[in-house]
XYZ file of C-alpha atoms in Angstrom:
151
model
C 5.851 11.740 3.635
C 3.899 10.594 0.808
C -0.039 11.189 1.067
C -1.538 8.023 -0.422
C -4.862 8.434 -0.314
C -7.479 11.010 -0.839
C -8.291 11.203 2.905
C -4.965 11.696 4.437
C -4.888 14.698 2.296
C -8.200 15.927 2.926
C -7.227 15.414 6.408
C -3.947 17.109 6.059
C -5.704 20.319 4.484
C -8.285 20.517 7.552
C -5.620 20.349 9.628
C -4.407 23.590 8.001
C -7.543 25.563 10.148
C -5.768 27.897 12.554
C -2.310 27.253 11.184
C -0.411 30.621 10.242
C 1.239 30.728 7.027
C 4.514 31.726 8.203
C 7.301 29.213 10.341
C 6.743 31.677 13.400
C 3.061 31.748 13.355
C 3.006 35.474 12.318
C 2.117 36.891 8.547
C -0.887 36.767 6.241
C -4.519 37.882 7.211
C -5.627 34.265 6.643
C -4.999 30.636 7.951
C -3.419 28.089 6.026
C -6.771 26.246 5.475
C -8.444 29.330 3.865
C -5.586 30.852 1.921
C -5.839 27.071 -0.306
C -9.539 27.547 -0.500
C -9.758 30.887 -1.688
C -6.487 30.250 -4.449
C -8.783 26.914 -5.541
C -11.595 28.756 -5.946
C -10.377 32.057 -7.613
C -8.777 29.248 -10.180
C -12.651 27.430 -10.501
C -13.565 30.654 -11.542
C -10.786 31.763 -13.817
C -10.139 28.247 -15.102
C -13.247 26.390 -15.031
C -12.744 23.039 -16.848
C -9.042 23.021 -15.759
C -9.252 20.444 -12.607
C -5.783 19.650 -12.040
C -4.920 22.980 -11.864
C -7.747 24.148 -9.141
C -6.587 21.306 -7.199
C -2.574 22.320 -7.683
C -4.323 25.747 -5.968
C -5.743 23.884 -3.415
C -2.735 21.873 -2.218
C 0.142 24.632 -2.895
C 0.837 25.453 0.446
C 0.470 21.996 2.040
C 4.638 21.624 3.178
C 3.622 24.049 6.195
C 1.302 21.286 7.471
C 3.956 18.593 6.610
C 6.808 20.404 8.358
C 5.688 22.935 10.803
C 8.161 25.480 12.227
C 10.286 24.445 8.811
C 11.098 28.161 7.322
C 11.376 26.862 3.893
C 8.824 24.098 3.664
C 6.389 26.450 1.531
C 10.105 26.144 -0.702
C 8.600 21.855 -1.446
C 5.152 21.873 -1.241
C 3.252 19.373 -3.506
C 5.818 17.825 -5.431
C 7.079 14.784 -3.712
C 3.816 14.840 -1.287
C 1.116 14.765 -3.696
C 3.339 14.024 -7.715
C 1.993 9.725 -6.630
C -1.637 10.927 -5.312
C -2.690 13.913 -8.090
C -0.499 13.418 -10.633
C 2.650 14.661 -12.337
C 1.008 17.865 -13.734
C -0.297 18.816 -10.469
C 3.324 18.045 -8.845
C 5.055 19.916 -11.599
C 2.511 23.298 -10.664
C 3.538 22.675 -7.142
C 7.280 22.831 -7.974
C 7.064 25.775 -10.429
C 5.262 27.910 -7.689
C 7.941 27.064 -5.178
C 10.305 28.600 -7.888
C 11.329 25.638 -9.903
C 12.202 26.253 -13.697
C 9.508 26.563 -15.634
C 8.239 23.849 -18.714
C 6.995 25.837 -21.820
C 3.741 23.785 -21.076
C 3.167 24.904 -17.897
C 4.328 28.613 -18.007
C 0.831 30.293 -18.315
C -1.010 28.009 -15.992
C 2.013 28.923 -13.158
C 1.525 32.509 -13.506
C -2.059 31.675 -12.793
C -1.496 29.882 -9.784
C 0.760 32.203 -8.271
C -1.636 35.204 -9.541
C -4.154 33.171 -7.629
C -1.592 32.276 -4.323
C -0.996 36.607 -4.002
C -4.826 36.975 -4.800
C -5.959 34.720 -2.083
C -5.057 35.515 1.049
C -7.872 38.026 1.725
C -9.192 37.794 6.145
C -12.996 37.481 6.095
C -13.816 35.936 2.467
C -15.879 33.074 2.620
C -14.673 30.993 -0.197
C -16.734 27.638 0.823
C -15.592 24.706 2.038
C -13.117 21.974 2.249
C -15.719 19.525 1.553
C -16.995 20.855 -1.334
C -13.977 20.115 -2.799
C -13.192 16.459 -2.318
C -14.984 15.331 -5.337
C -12.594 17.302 -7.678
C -9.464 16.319 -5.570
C -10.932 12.402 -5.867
C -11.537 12.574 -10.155
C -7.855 13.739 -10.339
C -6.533 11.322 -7.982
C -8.949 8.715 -9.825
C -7.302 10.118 -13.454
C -3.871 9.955 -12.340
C -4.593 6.138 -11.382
C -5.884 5.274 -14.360
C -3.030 7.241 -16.080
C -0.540 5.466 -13.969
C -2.325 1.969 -14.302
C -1.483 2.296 -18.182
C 1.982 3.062 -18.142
């Protein structure tokens, strides 16, 4: 499945409220839907300017929504959902934090994300909300078209 538009995958990452983070529901103090917004935000906060890599944060963990009950769907994330959406830096973030070999380029801002995935999974942490995010998720989406209107 290929999310096309910004609000299938805002959508989508609502639909993560109440959904475990493991295939048999068990696991992790915190739902699918507030594990992404606490990694986004602890990445707005250690990367500030660095968009595409708050929302790579945001959408990590989105395969569990795309294939519930699948045991290794957190194994593909963003890559192929979100790589035509966000963008191929966002898609190649996705694949490095589902263990893919890492690009030079992208080494540092990895170990962020996953230092940001182990950080945020803390029950009880109000780390805003979905909404507030949707602008950010729409200027990368908006980028990438641009981007991919050029090529």
């Amino acid at each position: 499945m290929e999310l096309r538009s910004v609000e299938e995958l805002m959508d989508l990452l609502h639909a993560g409220r109440g959904t475990r983070p493991t295939a048999d529901g068990s696991g992790g103090p915190v739902d699918v839907h507030d594990h992404a917004l606490q990694t986004a935000a602890l990445l707005r906060r250690s990367h500030p300017a660095d968009k595409e890599l708050q929302v790579a944060g945001l959408v990590h963990g989105i395969g569990r929504l795309l294939r519930p009950g699948d045991a290794t769907a957190h194994a593909r994330p963003a890559p192929e959902w979100v790589g035509p959406l966000l963008g191929d830096r966002v898609s190649r973030l996705g694949r490095l934090h589902s263990g893919g070999r890492p690009d030079p380029r992208d080494a540092d801002d990895a170990l962020s994300l996953r230092q940001a995935c182990d950080a945020g999974r803390v029950a009880g942490l109000h780390a805003g909300v979905l909404e507030d995010w949707r602008t950010v998720v729409e200027l990368v989406a908006a980028q990438n078209s641009r981007l991919g209107a050029v090529d």
